[in-house]
């Protein structure tokens, strides 16, 4: 029993904690920063003011995680972000292909609590900072409402990943709010004040079929007149959750301090929408539906943006500018929304895509005036227009990983964030990110410690693309179809396709390429042929005269009409895709991006894969096999397709293919890293969407690691993750390592992107 006599006042319980890094904000950016830093060996305090992690991706908001893949609606092929966020997305798809938001919560919490270097403080709101001097943070104070405890947290390094930038704001870091003028950065897409300077908040709802009629009586504050929403005719009983992302409000208000006011207005709209669906009589299919869930906190898009040593801008995105200090990438569209949101007469968004992904510089990821403050998530140093792309969650998470690794390097070297811009330190950061699975477009750092890079690499077989057999369904040429094929120097494409023709028609076949070797937008036409086809089944032989002078991707494009069908193949191969010239209405308005005026974006066609179980390759037989799938790829390039597949692919005819690494002298190895193909083209939206499979069909289903005597050092017969980190129980000295793979299926050959080997640590 506890008793206490009356006193003048009492103090809260206080805990004083110290670490190497304090991260404020447990959204995906903060979470991935914390996991990355902890795995790199430093102590992290992760402070989150909500009961779960994930921010807008959590069950409290329920927005799907997306980034450069953009629902597969742009031309950014194999663009899913790597590292920790990839690990999370792959695992969520494996466990939760149905998209249950509560499972997403558990997965994020598991990732954090499994790291012994992280101390997680949930339900803890930071409200005060102290500084060692004018430019340096010393500590923060936070209050946990659940245990009535005041936390005083100190560290030499801090990261603001809080979304609204609460830490940076209190610390006096330079920030901006609202849109820059067109003149400041020369951004032609900068909006007028009439359109709006801020993006608003959104709040979602879920419904459920109970199997019997359900009535709904709206609360008194529900929107009475649904016609106040100009797009009210777009509501349906079928769409729910973040598919109604355009239920947005608050862009004319202070999106930090007016959040509660914005939330009430969004509640008013949501309950008004549901009243319309249930009681207007327009939706008889909604009779058995009940309102299962309504968000209690809105998902925020925009508030403060902090200033670093560089501000990302529109031209960096559209022109895909190269930065020596690139540490992450983005690829979402320039996606601005009207400030009046759901009440606007304008379209709910204005999305303009670049022709490929773009680099994000390290100089955007720390405060220009608070010397020990990193920035992560949507608050990084970017203009309002560039923010329109960099704000999405998978991009934020990718940036968070870069911050976590930078903090680890600063911690172990006694440096501050800006110090890492020195070229040798920057290369160290890029190398460490590369080692952790982070993809940085256009950046490849030689790893002197990687023993695999010194080995002679061979394989028991190497795949040669001779034929994609005609064993799949047929596709009509009412839309353009294409095969994205990897070619090497000296390649001249000669092939046959199988056509079925209902009535005499012409088929046009074009050979195209991208104007940038690492893009996948077919904006350069190299050659054209037109074939007059008679009715009936037939084989069409195509010979292109063009000879490729460098390794890259070629687009073989087919055009016709509904009279012509091409036979497809169930055979799929790493780094080979079929594409369709079509519009993805989730992220575009047309199959051709055509700006109506000079807003600084390009006109080009969209060519995208179809989602599985569709997306079969066009059946083709090649006169000269395509052979870019060599064993040496595992030590010589990026660990995903870029300008080439960058993978060793084994011959399907070999039951258990072997990759061999052999050294001139015995090597002592303690850790081996393998990178598998988990289909970086698949967006893996975390909620609501649903996915056709839990394990990606290109991922080898199992592997064995063997030494020079044939002894099994490690094995996994249920591989599904992108990265396999094999830490040997004790270091092994051997002159040879072999990796035995299992093919994913009878139609898909086994592939491996990368092998890394490290000595005693």
XYZ file of C-alpha atoms in Angstrom:
761
model
C 0.000 0.000 0.000
C 1.227 3.515 -0.853
C 0.101 6.561 1.075
C 1.260 10.161 0.918
C 0.430 13.116 3.088
C -0.472 16.401 1.396
C 2.512 18.403 0.108
C 2.955 21.711 -1.691
C 3.805 19.997 -5.001
C 5.381 16.873 -6.437
C 7.793 16.267 -9.280
C 7.277 13.734 -12.004
C 9.380 10.610 -12.104
C 12.511 11.389 -14.106
C 14.753 9.098 -16.145
C 18.022 10.414 -17.540
C 19.283 8.461 -20.509
C 22.342 8.919 -22.698
C 23.220 7.439 -26.076
C 25.290 8.104 -29.179
C 22.267 9.281 -31.158
C 18.813 10.553 -30.223
C 16.174 10.241 -32.948
C 12.939 12.157 -32.489
C 10.175 10.636 -34.593
C 9.311 6.982 -35.153
C 7.863 7.083 -38.636
C 9.560 5.063 -41.327
C 12.405 7.581 -41.623
C 13.180 7.501 -37.901
C 12.688 3.758 -37.657
C 15.017 2.972 -40.563
C 17.570 5.499 -39.295
C 17.517 3.855 -35.862
C 17.861 0.294 -37.170
C 20.667 1.283 -39.550
C 22.613 3.154 -36.867
C 22.124 0.381 -34.309
C 23.317 -2.298 -36.709
C 26.344 -0.114 -37.413
C 27.229 -0.354 -33.731
C 26.057 2.798 -31.963
C 23.561 3.294 -29.143
C 20.287 4.879 -30.207
C 17.365 6.422 -28.337
C 14.281 6.388 -30.564
C 11.533 8.685 -29.300
C 8.022 8.361 -30.730
C 4.992 10.341 -29.567
C 2.528 7.658 -30.693
C 1.810 4.145 -29.329
C 3.130 2.453 -32.486
C 5.842 3.059 -35.049
C 5.421 3.872 -38.713
C 3.773 7.296 -38.768
C 1.543 7.503 -41.819
C 2.169 3.795 -42.551
C 0.919 2.683 -39.127
C -2.525 1.331 -38.272
C -3.360 4.779 -36.899
C -3.286 6.310 -40.409
C -3.061 3.347 -42.843
C -1.355 4.851 -45.864
C 0.450 2.375 -48.088
C 4.217 2.738 -48.349
C 5.384 3.898 -51.756
C 8.422 5.543 -53.266
C 10.162 5.517 -56.625
C 8.126 2.549 -57.926
C 4.961 4.705 -57.915
C 2.450 1.813 -58.176
C 4.440 0.666 -61.254
C 2.861 3.650 -63.014
C 6.013 5.384 -64.241
C 9.111 4.288 -66.163
C 11.285 3.698 -63.076
C 12.116 0.058 -63.504
C 13.533 -1.970 -60.613
C 13.293 1.139 -58.416
C 12.082 -0.178 -55.048
C 14.287 1.229 -52.320
C 16.976 -1.032 -50.816
C 18.378 -1.662 -47.348
C 16.197 -1.731 -44.235
C 13.058 -0.432 -45.942
C 13.358 -3.176 -48.555
C 13.767 -5.728 -45.762
C 10.566 -4.400 -44.158
C 8.566 -4.376 -47.388
C 9.678 -7.866 -48.412
C 8.915 -9.263 -44.958
C 5.530 -7.559 -44.838
C 4.610 -9.036 -48.218
C 5.786 -12.459 -47.035
C 3.743 -12.326 -43.822
C 0.959 -9.974 -44.792
C 0.183 -10.093 -48.493
C -3.426 -9.158 -47.680
C -2.292 -5.785 -46.285
C -3.526 -5.895 -42.679
C -2.305 -2.596 -41.131
C -1.934 -4.108 -37.659
C 0.593 -6.610 -38.999
C 2.606 -3.686 -40.344
C 2.706 -2.316 -36.764
C 4.011 -5.588 -35.375
C 6.683 -5.890 -38.025
C 8.062 -2.389 -37.409
C 8.080 -2.903 -33.657
C 9.823 -6.245 -34.110
C 12.552 -4.692 -36.250
C 13.298 -2.138 -33.538
C 13.047 -4.276 -30.404
C 15.265 -6.946 -31.987
C 18.134 -4.439 -32.067
C 19.892 -4.422 -28.660
C 21.438 -1.025 -29.411
C 18.025 0.714 -29.573
C 16.061 1.981 -26.582
C 12.526 2.702 -27.767
C 10.346 5.267 -25.990
C 6.751 5.155 -27.241
C 4.030 7.662 -26.306
C 6.773 10.159 -25.499
C 6.472 13.704 -26.810
C 9.586 15.881 -26.901
C 8.796 19.391 -25.646
C 12.072 21.065 -24.691
C 15.717 21.218 -25.745
C 18.924 22.388 -24.133
C 22.020 23.477 -26.046
C 25.714 23.349 -25.272
C 26.169 26.546 -27.231
C 24.282 28.555 -29.818
C 24.840 25.978 -32.560
C 24.930 22.666 -30.679
C 22.187 20.537 -29.138
C 22.925 18.950 -25.757
C 19.722 17.211 -24.667
C 15.971 16.982 -25.091
C 13.148 16.447 -22.638
C 10.127 14.314 -23.350
C 7.020 13.291 -21.441
C 5.398 9.866 -21.630
C 1.675 10.108 -20.943
C 1.370 6.378 -20.254
C 3.843 6.071 -17.382
C 3.864 9.699 -16.178
C 7.614 9.844 -16.665
C 9.780 12.720 -17.768
C 12.773 11.686 -19.867
C 15.962 13.701 -20.203
C 17.879 12.407 -23.197
C 21.401 13.439 -24.080
C 23.737 12.551 -26.943
C 26.438 14.108 -29.093
C 24.208 13.655 -32.185
C 20.514 14.189 -32.865
C 18.161 13.425 -35.739
C 14.833 15.113 -36.348
C 12.522 12.666 -38.110
C 9.378 14.018 -36.493
C 7.524 15.133 -39.609
C 6.714 18.603 -38.284
C 10.331 19.181 -37.272
C 9.621 19.748 -33.599
C 13.242 19.193 -32.594
C 14.715 21.398 -35.288
C 12.151 24.107 -34.565
C 12.954 24.251 -30.856
C 16.677 24.045 -31.564
C 16.519 27.138 -33.761
C 17.320 25.402 -37.042
C 16.580 27.416 -40.174
C 13.368 26.259 -41.836
C 10.773 27.180 -44.427
C 7.026 26.725 -44.697
C 5.100 27.357 -47.887
C 6.098 27.494 -51.534
C 9.074 29.300 -52.985
C 8.584 31.663 -55.903
C 9.451 30.462 -59.385
C 12.325 32.910 -59.444
C 14.173 31.693 -56.333
C 15.318 28.379 -57.820
C 14.106 28.774 -61.396
C 11.387 26.160 -60.805
C 8.764 26.460 -63.506
C 6.322 24.191 -61.645
C 6.254 26.389 -58.524
C 2.563 27.010 -57.746
C 0.738 30.309 -57.470
C -0.797 31.413 -54.197
C -4.198 30.750 -55.749
C -3.343 27.064 -56.153
C -1.808 26.942 -52.670
C 1.468 26.809 -50.823
C 0.914 23.762 -48.596
C -0.411 20.249 -49.012
C -3.134 19.287 -46.528
C -3.839 16.350 -44.209
C -5.927 13.260 -44.998
C -7.984 10.940 -42.830
C -9.260 7.539 -43.957
C -12.005 5.040 -43.148
C -12.562 1.290 -43.604
C -15.887 -0.503 -44.067
C -16.904 -4.112 -43.466
C -19.639 -6.379 -44.814
C -21.563 -7.811 -41.843
C -23.774 -10.133 -43.898
C -26.975 -8.382 -42.792
C -28.458 -4.890 -43.179
C -26.830 -2.162 -41.075
C -28.238 1.307 -40.460
C -26.172 4.427 -39.919
C -27.153 7.537 -38.016
C -24.560 10.244 -38.625
C -23.144 12.317 -35.775
C -24.461 15.856 -35.573
C -21.164 17.300 -36.838
C -21.160 15.251 -40.071
C -21.149 17.176 -43.348
C -24.801 17.666 -44.288
C -24.491 18.661 -47.937
C -22.249 16.258 -49.842
C -22.382 18.589 -52.856
C -19.945 20.835 -50.965
C -17.376 18.315 -52.178
C -16.997 19.025 -55.924
C -15.981 15.395 -56.609
C -18.865 13.922 -54.616
C -19.929 11.780 -57.579
C -16.593 9.928 -57.332
C -17.494 8.327 -54.003
C -18.456 4.657 -54.105
C -19.202 1.841 -51.695
C -16.179 -0.065 -53.007
C -13.366 2.363 -52.260
C -12.010 2.890 -48.787
C -8.820 3.603 -46.888
C -6.053 5.483 -48.642
C -7.657 4.915 -52.038
C -9.577 7.998 -50.912
C -6.328 9.928 -50.422
C -8.039 13.004 -51.862
C -10.178 13.449 -48.737
C -7.695 16.162 -47.859
C -7.944 19.439 -45.987
C -5.826 22.107 -44.314
C -3.569 23.504 -47.024
C -4.749 27.048 -46.298
C -4.060 26.697 -42.574
C -1.028 26.333 -40.307
C -0.520 22.595 -40.805
C 1.423 22.348 -37.540
C -0.630 24.290 -35.033
C -4.065 23.875 -36.674
C -3.901 20.073 -36.873
C -6.721 19.533 -34.372
C -8.956 21.934 -36.300
C -8.046 20.152 -39.535
C -8.819 16.766 -37.968
C -12.326 17.854 -36.963
C -13.054 19.088 -40.464
C -11.835 15.774 -41.895
C -14.048 13.867 -39.446
C -16.936 16.044 -40.599
C -16.236 15.100 -44.224
C -15.664 11.383 -43.569
C -18.893 10.920 -41.635
C -20.706 12.979 -44.259
C -19.320 10.742 -46.995
C -20.391 7.618 -45.142
C -23.841 9.085 -44.555
C -24.062 9.724 -48.297
C -23.033 6.146 -49.094
C -25.402 4.592 -46.566
C -28.436 6.846 -46.725
C -28.613 8.550 -50.126
C -30.183 5.522 -51.810
C -27.553 5.624 -54.536
C -25.602 2.665 -53.182
C -27.875 -0.357 -52.542
C -24.716 -2.501 -52.450
C -23.806 -0.723 -49.187
C -26.822 -2.068 -47.284
C -24.784 -4.633 -45.312
C -21.737 -2.436 -44.800
C -20.743 -1.017 -41.444
C -18.142 1.634 -40.729
C -15.425 -0.552 -39.251
C -12.713 2.054 -38.638
C -12.146 5.796 -38.923
C -8.736 7.355 -38.390
C -8.267 9.347 -35.195
C -5.175 11.235 -36.288
C -4.778 12.659 -39.781
C -1.953 11.724 -42.073
C 0.164 14.807 -42.614
C 1.786 15.720 -45.907
C 3.537 19.033 -45.445
C 4.571 21.501 -42.772
C 8.116 22.679 -42.086
C 11.079 21.993 -44.364
C 14.537 22.631 -42.907
C 17.516 24.173 -44.627
C 20.681 22.180 -45.173
C 23.799 23.078 -47.117
C 21.865 22.326 -50.315
C 18.177 22.450 -51.188
C 16.849 19.804 -53.545
C 14.903 21.457 -56.363
C 12.772 20.665 -59.388
C 15.678 20.552 -61.818
C 17.483 17.911 -59.708
C 14.479 15.649 -60.207
C 13.489 16.304 -63.814
C 17.039 16.546 -65.174
C 18.277 13.735 -62.901
C 21.264 15.827 -61.913
C 24.360 14.057 -60.643
C 25.643 14.857 -57.131
C 29.021 13.710 -55.821
C 27.446 13.331 -52.370
C 24.451 11.224 -53.430
C 23.372 8.867 -50.638
C 19.769 8.009 -51.558
C 17.310 8.314 -54.415
C 13.735 9.274 -55.179
C 11.388 8.668 -58.054
C 7.851 9.673 -57.096
C 6.275 12.291 -59.331
C 6.242 16.023 -58.693
C 2.935 15.642 -56.894
C 1.338 18.906 -55.763
C -2.202 19.121 -54.408
C -4.562 22.113 -54.366
C -4.538 23.765 -50.957
C -8.347 23.547 -50.697
C -8.112 19.763 -50.895
C -11.411 17.940 -50.970
C -13.267 21.250 -51.369
C -11.287 22.302 -54.445
C -12.722 22.457 -57.953
C -9.271 21.478 -59.230
C -8.041 17.871 -59.636
C -6.927 16.294 -56.374
C -3.295 16.242 -57.511
C -0.977 17.380 -60.269
C 1.530 14.597 -60.950
C 4.459 15.055 -63.338
C 7.076 12.339 -63.642
C 10.747 12.369 -64.557
C 12.160 9.897 -67.067
C 13.967 8.014 -64.298
C 15.046 8.121 -60.666
C 17.057 10.980 -59.182
C 19.848 11.256 -56.607
C 19.363 12.840 -53.172
C 22.498 14.626 -51.892
C 23.843 14.164 -48.378
C 23.979 17.965 -47.985
C 20.159 17.937 -47.742
C 20.225 15.722 -44.636
C 21.600 17.984 -41.897
C 20.853 21.455 -40.574
C 22.966 24.257 -41.975
C 23.124 26.028 -38.591
C 22.638 23.428 -35.815
C 25.886 21.536 -36.143
C 24.901 18.178 -34.648
C 21.380 17.879 -36.064
C 20.523 15.438 -38.851
C 17.296 15.748 -40.852
C 15.271 12.758 -42.060
C 11.889 12.181 -43.640
C 9.729 14.837 -45.245
C 11.523 17.720 -43.478
C 14.804 17.405 -45.407
C 16.265 20.393 -47.243
C 14.117 20.654 -50.351
C 12.053 23.272 -52.112
C 8.283 22.960 -51.999
C 8.282 21.573 -55.555
C 11.048 19.016 -54.924
C 9.409 18.098 -51.617
C 6.336 17.138 -53.660
C 8.368 14.107 -54.774
C 10.754 13.432 -51.878
C 7.980 13.446 -49.223
C 6.659 9.926 -49.859
C 7.382 7.321 -47.211
C 9.700 4.845 -48.932
C 11.873 7.757 -50.071
C 11.806 9.151 -46.525
C 12.864 5.756 -45.190
C 15.699 5.515 -47.715
C 16.927 8.932 -46.600
C 16.612 7.823 -42.956
C 18.960 4.920 -43.623
C 21.560 7.297 -45.014
C 21.237 9.442 -41.887
C 21.557 6.427 -39.583
C 24.765 5.316 -41.280
C 26.164 8.863 -41.327
C 25.469 9.175 -37.606
C 27.313 5.902 -36.942
C 30.376 7.148 -38.842
C 30.261 10.498 -37.042
C 29.975 8.726 -33.706
C 32.941 6.449 -34.169
C 35.165 9.186 -35.677
C 34.129 12.082 -33.454
C 32.917 14.098 -36.434
C 29.877 16.291 -37.048
C 27.396 15.833 -39.910
C 28.948 18.481 -42.167
C 32.396 16.900 -41.764
C 31.289 13.906 -43.831
C 31.090 16.059 -46.953
C 34.890 15.796 -47.155
C 35.442 13.471 -50.161
C 37.174 10.564 -48.407
C 34.630 10.518 -45.581
C 31.789 10.772 -48.071
C 33.120 7.746 -49.948
C 33.220 5.884 -46.640
C 29.567 6.740 -46.082
C 28.581 5.641 -49.584
C 30.539 2.408 -49.178
C 28.919 1.590 -45.838
C 25.494 2.234 -47.331
C 26.354 0.037 -50.297
C 27.427 -2.735 -47.925
C 24.113 -2.499 -46.089
C 22.102 -3.011 -49.280
C 21.297 0.640 -50.008
C 21.158 1.401 -53.706
C 22.557 4.770 -54.821
C 21.999 5.243 -58.573
C 25.208 5.916 -60.454
C 27.413 5.272 -57.420
C 29.606 2.207 -57.047
C 32.460 2.291 -54.521
C 35.240 -0.301 -54.651
C 35.317 -2.269 -51.397
C 38.900 -3.131 -50.490
C 37.730 -5.348 -47.616
C 35.451 -7.478 -49.763
C 37.356 -10.698 -50.397
C 34.892 -11.755 -53.099
C 36.041 -8.898 -55.320
C 39.511 -10.496 -55.454
C 38.292 -13.980 -56.333
C 38.117 -15.719 -59.668
C 34.405 -16.270 -60.234
C 32.936 -19.071 -62.303
C 29.705 -21.019 -62.487
C 28.540 -24.466 -63.457
C 26.214 -22.777 -65.965
C 25.267 -19.335 -67.222
C 21.870 -18.578 -68.663
C 21.606 -17.651 -72.343
C 18.319 -16.152 -73.492
C 17.625 -18.210 -76.597
C 13.858 -18.467 -76.375
C 10.863 -17.357 -74.350
C 8.682 -20.316 -75.325
C 5.118 -19.693 -76.602
C 3.237 -21.254 -73.697
C 1.322 -18.298 -72.261
C -1.916 -16.434 -72.994
C -2.274 -14.120 -75.985
C -2.320 -10.299 -75.832
C -4.066 -8.029 -78.322
C -2.128 -5.216 -79.924
C -4.873 -2.682 -79.192
C -2.161 -1.163 -76.977
C 1.545 -1.009 -77.622
C 3.495 -3.895 -76.127
C 7.244 -4.189 -75.740
C 10.022 -6.406 -74.495
C 12.736 -4.788 -72.391
C 15.830 -6.761 -73.362
C 19.409 -6.495 -72.062
C 21.917 -6.143 -74.874
C 25.706 -6.053 -74.809
C 28.234 -4.347 -77.054
C 27.951 -5.702 -80.590
C 24.399 -7.057 -80.196
C 22.213 -7.063 -83.307
C 18.683 -8.249 -82.545
C 17.200 -10.924 -84.783
C 14.190 -12.827 -83.491
C 10.823 -14.390 -84.212
C 7.445 -13.884 -82.545
C 4.233 -15.887 -82.758
C 1.165 -14.001 -83.992
C -2.477 -14.919 -84.474
C -4.292 -12.615 -86.885
C -8.087 -12.405 -87.155
C -8.151 -10.148 -90.227
C -5.461 -8.785 -92.522
C -3.594 -6.051 -90.673
C -0.309 -4.233 -90.380
C 2.035 -4.721 -87.423
C 4.708 -2.114 -86.728
C 7.811 -3.194 -84.842
C 10.185 -0.561 -83.507
C 13.597 -0.767 -81.888
C 14.004 1.885 -79.231
C 16.392 2.887 -76.473
C 16.534 5.405 -73.683
C 18.421 8.669 -74.097
C 20.187 7.868 -70.814
C 21.769 4.465 -70.555
C 20.498 3.947 -66.992
C 16.906 5.072 -67.714
C 14.030 2.909 -68.937
C 12.056 5.461 -70.931
C 12.095 4.502 -74.660
C 12.457 8.044 -75.988
C 14.895 7.295 -78.840
C 13.665 5.362 -81.896
C 16.498 3.503 -83.635
C 14.679 1.531 -86.339
C 11.189 0.659 -87.618
C 9.677 -2.193 -89.642
C 6.091 -2.656 -90.837
C 4.750 -6.157 -91.557
C 1.564 -6.861 -93.504
C 0.008 -9.924 -91.894
C -2.567 -12.212 -93.473
C -5.213 -13.914 -91.340
C -4.148 -16.982 -89.390
C -1.458 -18.202 -87.022
C 2.067 -17.364 -88.144
C 5.639 -16.758 -87.114
C 6.982 -13.261 -87.799
C 10.736 -12.915 -88.317
C 12.318 -9.559 -87.433
C 15.860 -8.416 -88.151
C 17.133 -5.066 -86.940
C 20.259 -3.655 -88.558
C 21.243 -1.517 -85.585
C 24.319 -2.716 -83.697
C 24.533 -1.641 -80.064
C 27.816 -0.049 -79.020
C 27.469 -0.390 -75.236
C 25.679 -2.564 -72.680
C 22.175 -1.244 -72.076
C 18.495 -2.104 -72.415
C 16.751 -2.250 -75.781
C 13.011 -1.855 -76.257
C 11.386 -3.988 -78.922
C 7.969 -2.352 -79.362
C 4.960 -3.893 -81.136
C 2.030 -1.849 -82.474
C -1.059 -3.000 -84.321
C -4.768 -3.341 -83.602
C -7.292 -5.735 -82.108
C -6.963 -8.049 -85.115
C -3.457 -9.023 -84.042
C -2.608 -11.105 -80.989
C 0.881 -12.031 -79.865
C 1.528 -15.215 -77.938
C 3.194 -14.749 -74.555
C 5.454 -16.942 -72.447
C 5.181 -18.141 -68.855
C 8.982 -18.163 -68.793
C 10.317 -15.274 -66.667
C 13.930 -14.212 -66.192
C 15.686 -11.790 -63.847
C 16.224 -8.483 -65.645
C 13.800 -9.180 -68.515
C 10.330 -7.621 -68.655
C 7.347 -7.114 -70.905
C 5.886 -3.611 -70.973
C 2.586 -2.091 -72.033
C 2.101 1.423 -73.404
C -0.848 2.328 -71.216
C -2.005 4.732 -68.541
C -1.935 3.873 -64.837
C -4.716 6.101 -63.529
C -3.373 5.851 -59.988
C -0.461 8.118 -60.911
C -1.108 9.583 -64.369
C -3.873 10.879 -66.619
C -2.659 9.568 -69.965
C -0.301 7.032 -71.515
C 1.734 10.010 -72.708
C 2.867 12.690 -70.265
C 2.087 15.959 -72.042
C 2.394 19.147 -69.995
C -0.070 21.763 -71.176
C 2.448 24.566 -70.745
C 6.118 25.126 -70.013
C 6.330 23.907 -66.429
C 9.802 22.417 -66.681
C 8.847 18.755 -67.158
C 9.269 16.464 -70.155
C 6.848 14.976 -72.632
C 7.293 11.205 -72.981
C 5.453 7.907 -73.160
C 4.760 5.571 -70.270
C 5.719 1.911 -70.791
C 5.005 -0.224 -67.733
C 4.770 -3.892 -66.758
C 1.442 -5.427 -65.897
C 1.135 -6.698 -62.352
C 1.351 -10.417 -61.772
C -0.300 -12.814 -62.309
C -0.374 -10.946 -65.650
C 2.788 -9.476 -67.129
C 3.932 -12.532 -69.065
C 6.786 -11.933 -71.487
C 6.140 -11.794 -75.224
C 7.187 -15.178 -76.607
C 10.343 -14.757 -78.717
C 12.997 -16.934 -80.309
C 16.389 -15.276 -80.811
C 18.713 -15.940 -83.721
C 21.653 -15.022 -81.472
C 21.152 -15.679 -77.730
C 21.412 -12.781 -75.295
C 24.156 -13.458 -72.751
C 24.434 -10.707 -70.114
C 23.930 -13.124 -67.196
C 27.565 -14.015 -66.421
C 28.833 -15.292 -63.075
C 31.214 -12.335 -62.778
C 28.208 -10.014 -62.324
C 28.012 -10.960 -58.635
C 31.174 -8.976 -57.867
C 31.195 -6.303 -60.560
C 28.110 -4.131 -60.443
C 24.987 -2.860 -58.684
C 22.893 -5.447 -56.897
C 19.799 -4.897 -59.042
C 19.084 -4.355 -62.736
C 20.102 -0.902 -63.989
C 21.611 -0.629 -67.476
C 22.018 -4.435 -67.378
C 20.538 -7.261 -65.267
C 23.703 -7.245 -63.079
C 22.971 -10.811 -62.002
C 24.360 -14.257 -62.424
C 21.500 -16.325 -63.801
C 21.877 -20.086 -63.999
C 20.657 -22.403 -66.728
C 17.252 -23.880 -65.915
C 18.381 -27.237 -67.254
C 20.850 -27.608 -64.382
C 19.105 -28.898 -61.274
C 21.415 -27.373 -58.629
C 23.658 -24.722 -60.185
C 26.901 -23.788 -58.461
C 28.714 -20.461 -58.268
C 32.408 -20.769 -57.367
C 34.725 -18.147 -55.868
C 38.364 -19.207 -55.878
C 41.412 -17.350 -54.569
C 45.091 -17.788 -55.342
C 45.738 -18.280 -51.626
C 43.499 -19.444 -48.768
C 41.340 -16.707 -47.228
C 39.935 -16.505 -43.708
C 36.231 -15.701 -43.947
C 33.823 -14.953 -41.120
C 30.837 -13.402 -42.935
C 29.223 -13.833 -46.347
C 26.546 -11.566 -47.826
C 24.252 -12.711 -50.631
C 21.757 -10.577 -52.580
C 18.787 -12.303 -54.211
C 16.171 -11.124 -56.678
C 13.015 -10.132 -54.791
C 11.744 -8.203 -57.813
C 12.726 -4.587 -57.229
C 10.064 -3.646 -59.777
C 7.253 -4.671 -57.425
C 6.081 -1.740 -55.224
C 4.939 -3.987 -52.329
C 2.313 -1.543 -51.049
C 1.930 -2.360 -47.355
C -1.825 -2.079 -46.852
C -5.115 -2.434 -48.706
C -3.637 -3.342 -52.081
C -3.025 -7.084 -51.750
C -0.378 -9.075 -53.620
C -0.552 -12.223 -55.762
C 2.236 -14.038 -53.933
C 3.999 -13.906 -50.586
C 7.445 -14.920 -51.879
C 8.742 -13.138 -54.948
C 8.871 -15.545 -57.904
C 12.440 -14.598 -58.939
C 13.935 -15.321 -55.512
C 15.943 -18.557 -55.320
C 14.010 -20.857 -53.030
C 17.118 -22.060 -51.205
C 20.891 -22.006 -51.088
C 23.888 -23.828 -49.627
C 27.310 -22.362 -48.853
C 30.196 -24.847 -49.180
C 33.943 -24.653 -48.567
C 36.708 -26.100 -50.745
C 36.218 -29.575 -49.297
C 32.507 -29.552 -50.061
C 31.530 -29.092 -46.420
C 28.259 -27.236 -45.909
C 28.947 -24.027 -43.973
C 25.381 -22.703 -44.077
C 22.101 -23.350 -45.820
C 18.564 -22.040 -46.052
C 15.833 -23.980 -47.825
C 13.179 -21.281 -47.332
C 14.883 -18.128 -48.601
C 12.554 -15.185 -49.236
C 14.488 -12.052 -48.258
C 16.638 -9.915 -50.546
C 19.746 -10.147 -48.368
C 21.136 -13.184 -46.620
C 23.817 -12.385 -44.040
C 25.714 -15.527 -43.111
C 27.830 -15.110 -39.986
C 29.888 -18.257 -39.581
C 30.112 -19.740 -36.058
C 33.892 -19.464 -36.330
C 36.050 -18.076 -39.152
C 36.794 -20.524 -41.948
C 40.081 -20.606 -43.874
C 39.518 -21.826 -47.403
C 40.725 -21.260 -50.941
C 37.273 -21.716 -52.407
C 33.632 -20.993 -51.639
C 30.707 -22.385 -53.545
C 27.091 -21.254 -53.499
C 24.521 -23.782 -54.597
C 21.114 -22.382 -55.584
C 17.668 -23.866 -56.034
C 15.596 -22.613 -58.945
C 12.470 -20.706 -57.858
C 10.249 -22.704 -60.228
C 10.198 -24.689 -63.453
C 9.736 -21.471 -65.449
C 12.173 -19.164 -63.631
C 15.926 -19.746 -63.387
C 17.819 -19.057 -60.169
C 19.653 -15.738 -59.975
C 22.059 -13.988 -57.641
C 22.910 -10.283 -57.734
C 25.823 -10.058 -55.353
C 28.280 -11.959 -53.170
C 30.423 -10.261 -50.540
C 32.905 -11.988 -48.239
C 34.605 -10.467 -45.215
C 37.394 -11.646 -42.972
C 37.709 -11.688 -39.215
C 35.872 -8.762 -37.612
